[in-house]
Amino acid sequence: MIVTIIFGIASISLLIFTPIYVKKKNRLYSFKPTQKGNLKKQRKNIKSIWGIDRIKDGIISINGKQSIIIELGSIEYKLLNDEEQNNIDNNLIKLAKTFTKQIQFFSTTEKIDTSDKVESIRLNLDKQKDENIREYGNSIIEYLENIMQEDNLYVRKNYCIIESNEPFEKAKADLEKYYSDFKYSLSSIRVKTRKLTDIEIIEFINRELNKNQNESVKEIIKKGGLDLYVQAENKT
């Protein structure tokens, strides 16, 4: 039991102290494309190319296994006093004891994307009649767009993948319950958690497979890019 707890704490500590090196052979990224012969007979979309069974209700299904991806907040551990550090340690020990599923923790770097903020400001500016507010809002938009042009602005993000071997519907309820308990445990030490949605899972995979690329899958899908092969064929 002691050994299990120690290893559990070690796993969670990676969330706070160090990034995890994600190997190329990690099962999350080992998406094997469908056989060439089969691809010719079916529509070439994002899911078939990446070898994913489906992405539905915030769950990614690969080879009969269902997983959820959780974005984790960070802790400035070294800035805390001894009492606060001890509180975090004790809560992480309690959390480690509850692990009954396969869980992976890792960190990655993501380029800062202010496009959503820019769009939100633009929508609000359309409702403003005060010229000073509109001018101020346009200045903020210009500033955020300039940030996007920088090549070296990255933020570190922490994630957790929780996996279930149950069939989809049973896994869905199981993972939701597990995530709820997981979220509650981390909230006690002020670590925010957020389960990725379907489109966010696709964006997440795209970023990891195409580092340093600025394309947004969400924007591509909005413009009808999920099934480009068929659309192009129809146009022809």
Coordinates of C-alpha atoms in Angstrom, one line a residue:
M1 CA 0.0 0.0 0.0
I2 CA 2.8 2.4 0.9
V3 CA 4.6 1.7 -2.4
T4 CA 1.3 2.4 -4.3
I5 CA 0.8 5.7 -2.5
I6 CA 4.4 6.8 -3.2
F7 CA 4.1 6.0 -6.9
G8 CA 0.7 7.8 -7.0
I9 CA 2.2 10.9 -5.5
A10 CA 5.1 10.8 -7.9
S11 CA 2.7 10.7 -10.8
I12 CA 0.7 13.7 -9.6
S13 CA 3.8 15.7 -8.7
L14 CA 4.6 15.8 -12.4
L15 CA 1.6 18.0 -12.7
I16 CA 3.2 20.6 -10.4
F17 CA 6.9 20.4 -10.9
T18 CA 8.1 19.0 -14.2
P19 CA 6.8 18.4 -17.8
I20 CA 6.5 14.8 -18.9
Y21 CA 8.3 13.7 -22.0
V22 CA 5.6 12.3 -24.3
K23 CA 7.0 9.5 -26.3
K24 CA 6.2 9.1 -30.0
K25 CA 4.9 5.6 -29.3
N26 CA 2.4 6.8 -26.7
R27 CA -1.0 5.1 -27.3
L28 CA -2.8 8.4 -27.4
Y29 CA -0.8 9.5 -30.5
S30 CA -0.3 6.1 -32.2
F31 CA -3.2 6.7 -34.5
K32 CA -2.8 4.1 -37.3
P33 CA -4.5 5.2 -40.5
T34 CA -7.0 2.8 -42.0
Q35 CA -5.7 0.5 -44.8
K36 CA -5.2 2.3 -48.1
G37 CA -7.7 0.0 -49.8
N38 CA -10.4 0.9 -47.3
L39 CA -9.7 4.6 -47.5
K40 CA -10.5 4.6 -51.2
K41 CA -13.9 3.2 -50.4
Q42 CA -14.8 5.6 -47.6
R43 CA -14.9 9.3 -47.0
K44 CA -11.6 10.7 -46.0
N45 CA -12.4 12.8 -42.9
I46 CA -10.4 13.7 -39.8
K47 CA -11.6 10.7 -37.8
S48 CA -10.8 8.0 -40.4
I49 CA -7.3 9.5 -41.1
W50 CA -6.3 9.6 -37.5
G51 CA -7.7 6.1 -36.8
I52 CA -10.2 7.3 -34.1
D53 CA -13.4 5.3 -33.7
R54 CA -15.3 8.3 -32.7
I55 CA -15.3 11.5 -30.6
K56 CA -18.6 12.0 -28.9
D57 CA -19.8 13.7 -25.7
G58 CA -16.3 14.7 -24.7
I59 CA -15.1 11.1 -25.0
I60 CA -12.5 9.8 -27.5
S61 CA -12.8 6.2 -28.5
I62 CA -9.8 4.3 -29.8
N63 CA -9.6 0.5 -30.2
G64 CA -12.6 -0.1 -28.0
K65 CA -11.3 2.1 -25.1
Q66 CA -12.9 5.3 -24.0
S67 CA -11.0 8.3 -22.6
I68 CA -11.6 11.8 -21.4
I69 CA -9.0 14.5 -21.6
I70 CA -8.8 17.0 -18.7
E71 CA -7.0 20.4 -18.7
L72 CA -5.4 21.0 -15.4
G73 CA -4.5 24.3 -13.7
S74 CA -1.1 24.8 -12.1
I75 CA 0.2 25.6 -8.6
E76 CA 3.0 27.9 -7.7
Y77 CA 4.2 25.4 -5.1
K78 CA 7.4 27.2 -4.2
L79 CA 5.6 30.4 -3.3
L80 CA 3.4 28.7 -0.7
N81 CA 4.2 28.5 3.0
D82 CA 4.9 25.2 4.8
E83 CA 1.3 24.8 6.0
E84 CA -0.1 25.3 2.5
Q85 CA 2.5 22.9 1.0
N86 CA 1.7 20.3 3.6
N87 CA -2.0 20.7 2.8
I88 CA -1.3 20.1 -0.9
D89 CA 0.8 17.0 -0.1
N90 CA -1.9 15.5 2.1
N91 CA -4.6 16.0 -0.5
L92 CA -2.5 14.5 -3.2
I93 CA -1.9 11.4 -1.0
K94 CA -5.7 11.1 -0.5
L95 CA -6.2 11.5 -4.3
A96 CA -3.6 8.9 -5.1
K97 CA -5.5 6.3 -2.9
T98 CA -8.6 6.7 -5.1
F99 CA -6.9 5.9 -8.4
T100 CA -8.7 2.8 -9.8
K101 CA -8.2 3.6 -13.5
Q102 CA -5.3 4.1 -15.9
I103 CA -4.4 7.8 -15.7
Q104 CA -1.7 9.7 -17.7
F105 CA -0.4 13.1 -16.7
F106 CA 1.7 15.2 -19.1
S107 CA 2.7 18.7 -19.9
T108 CA 3.0 20.4 -23.3
T109 CA 3.6 23.9 -24.7
E110 CA 0.9 25.7 -26.8
K111 CA 1.2 28.8 -28.8
I112 CA -0.8 31.7 -27.3
D113 CA -4.1 32.0 -29.3
T114 CA -6.1 35.2 -28.7
S115 CA -8.5 34.7 -31.6
D116 CA -11.5 33.8 -29.3
K117 CA -10.9 36.9 -27.2
V118 CA -10.7 39.1 -30.3
E119 CA -13.9 37.7 -31.6
S120 CA -15.7 38.2 -28.3
I121 CA -14.5 41.9 -28.1
R122 CA -15.7 42.5 -31.7
L123 CA -19.2 41.1 -30.9
N124 CA -19.4 43.4 -27.9
L125 CA -18.2 46.4 -29.8
D126 CA -21.1 46.0 -32.3
K127 CA -23.4 46.7 -29.4
Q128 CA -21.6 49.8 -28.2
K129 CA -22.7 53.3 -29.2
D130 CA -20.0 55.2 -27.2
E131 CA -17.2 56.1 -29.7
N132 CA -14.6 56.2 -26.9
I133 CA -15.4 52.6 -25.9
R134 CA -15.3 51.5 -29.5
E135 CA -11.9 53.1 -30.0
Y136 CA -10.6 51.5 -26.9
G137 CA -11.9 48.1 -27.9
N138 CA -10.3 48.4 -31.4
S139 CA -7.0 49.2 -29.7
I140 CA -7.2 46.1 -27.6
I141 CA -8.1 44.0 -30.7
E142 CA -5.0 45.4 -32.5
Y143 CA -2.8 44.6 -29.5
L144 CA -4.1 41.0 -29.2
E145 CA -3.7 40.5 -33.0
N146 CA -0.1 41.8 -32.7
I147 CA 0.6 39.2 -30.0
M148 CA -0.5 36.5 -32.3
Q149 CA 2.2 37.5 -34.8
E150 CA 5.0 36.8 -32.3
D151 CA 6.8 33.5 -32.8
N152 CA 8.1 32.8 -29.3
L153 CA 5.0 33.3 -27.1
Y154 CA 4.0 29.9 -25.7
V155 CA 2.2 28.8 -22.5
R156 CA 2.6 25.6 -20.7
K157 CA -0.5 23.4 -20.3
N158 CA -1.0 20.4 -18.1
Y159 CA -3.4 17.6 -19.1
C160 CA -4.7 14.4 -17.6
I161 CA -6.2 11.4 -19.6
I162 CA -8.5 9.0 -17.8
E163 CA -9.3 5.8 -19.6
S164 CA -12.1 3.2 -19.3
N165 CA -12.3 -0.3 -20.9
E166 CA -16.1 -0.4 -20.6
P167 CA -18.5 -0.1 -23.6
F168 CA -19.3 3.5 -24.6
E169 CA -22.5 4.2 -22.6
K170 CA -21.3 2.6 -19.4
A171 CA -17.9 4.2 -19.8
K172 CA -19.6 7.6 -20.3
A173 CA -21.4 7.4 -16.9
D174 CA -18.4 5.9 -15.2
L175 CA -15.9 8.6 -16.5
E176 CA -18.3 11.4 -15.6
K177 CA -18.5 10.2 -12.1
Y178 CA -14.8 9.7 -11.9
Y179 CA -14.2 13.2 -13.3
S180 CA -16.6 14.7 -10.8
D181 CA -14.7 13.2 -7.9
F182 CA -11.3 14.0 -9.4
K183 CA -12.4 17.6 -9.9
Y184 CA -13.7 17.9 -6.3
S185 CA -10.4 16.5 -4.9
L186 CA -8.2 19.0 -6.9
S187 CA -10.5 21.9 -6.1
S188 CA -9.6 21.5 -2.4
I189 CA -6.0 22.6 -3.3
R190 CA -7.3 25.2 -5.8
V191 CA -6.3 23.4 -9.0
K192 CA -8.9 24.1 -11.7
T193 CA -10.0 21.3 -14.0
R194 CA -11.9 21.4 -17.3
K195 CA -13.0 18.4 -19.4
L196 CA -12.3 19.0 -23.1
T197 CA -15.3 19.1 -25.5
D198 CA -15.4 17.2 -28.8
I199 CA -13.9 20.1 -30.9
E200 CA -11.3 20.8 -28.2
I201 CA -10.1 17.2 -28.3
I202 CA -9.7 17.5 -32.0
E203 CA -7.8 20.8 -31.6
F204 CA -5.7 19.2 -28.9
I205 CA -4.7 16.2 -31.1
N206 CA -4.0 18.5 -34.0
R207 CA -1.7 20.7 -32.0
E208 CA 0.3 17.8 -30.7
L209 CA 0.7 16.2 -34.2
N210 CA 1.4 19.5 -35.9
K211 CA 3.6 21.6 -33.6
N212 CA 4.2 25.2 -34.6
Q213 CA 1.2 25.3 -36.9
N214 CA -1.4 28.0 -36.5
E215 CA -4.3 26.4 -38.3
S216 CA -7.5 26.0 -36.2
V217 CA -9.5 22.8 -36.8
K218 CA -12.5 24.5 -35.4
E219 CA -12.3 27.2 -38.1
I220 CA -11.7 24.6 -40.8
I221 CA -14.8 22.6 -39.7
K222 CA -16.9 25.8 -39.7
K223 CA -16.0 26.3 -43.3
G224 CA -16.9 22.7 -44.2
G225 CA -13.4 21.2 -44.1
L226 CA -14.3 18.0 -42.2
D227 CA -15.0 16.3 -45.4
L228 CA -13.0 18.1 -48.0
Y229 CA -12.6 15.2 -50.3
V230 CA -16.3 14.8 -51.0
Q231 CA -16.9 18.5 -51.4
A232 CA -14.1 18.9 -53.8
E233 CA -15.5 16.0 -55.8
N234 CA -18.9 17.5 -55.9
K235 CA -17.6 20.8 -57.2
T236 CA -15.7 19.0 -59.9

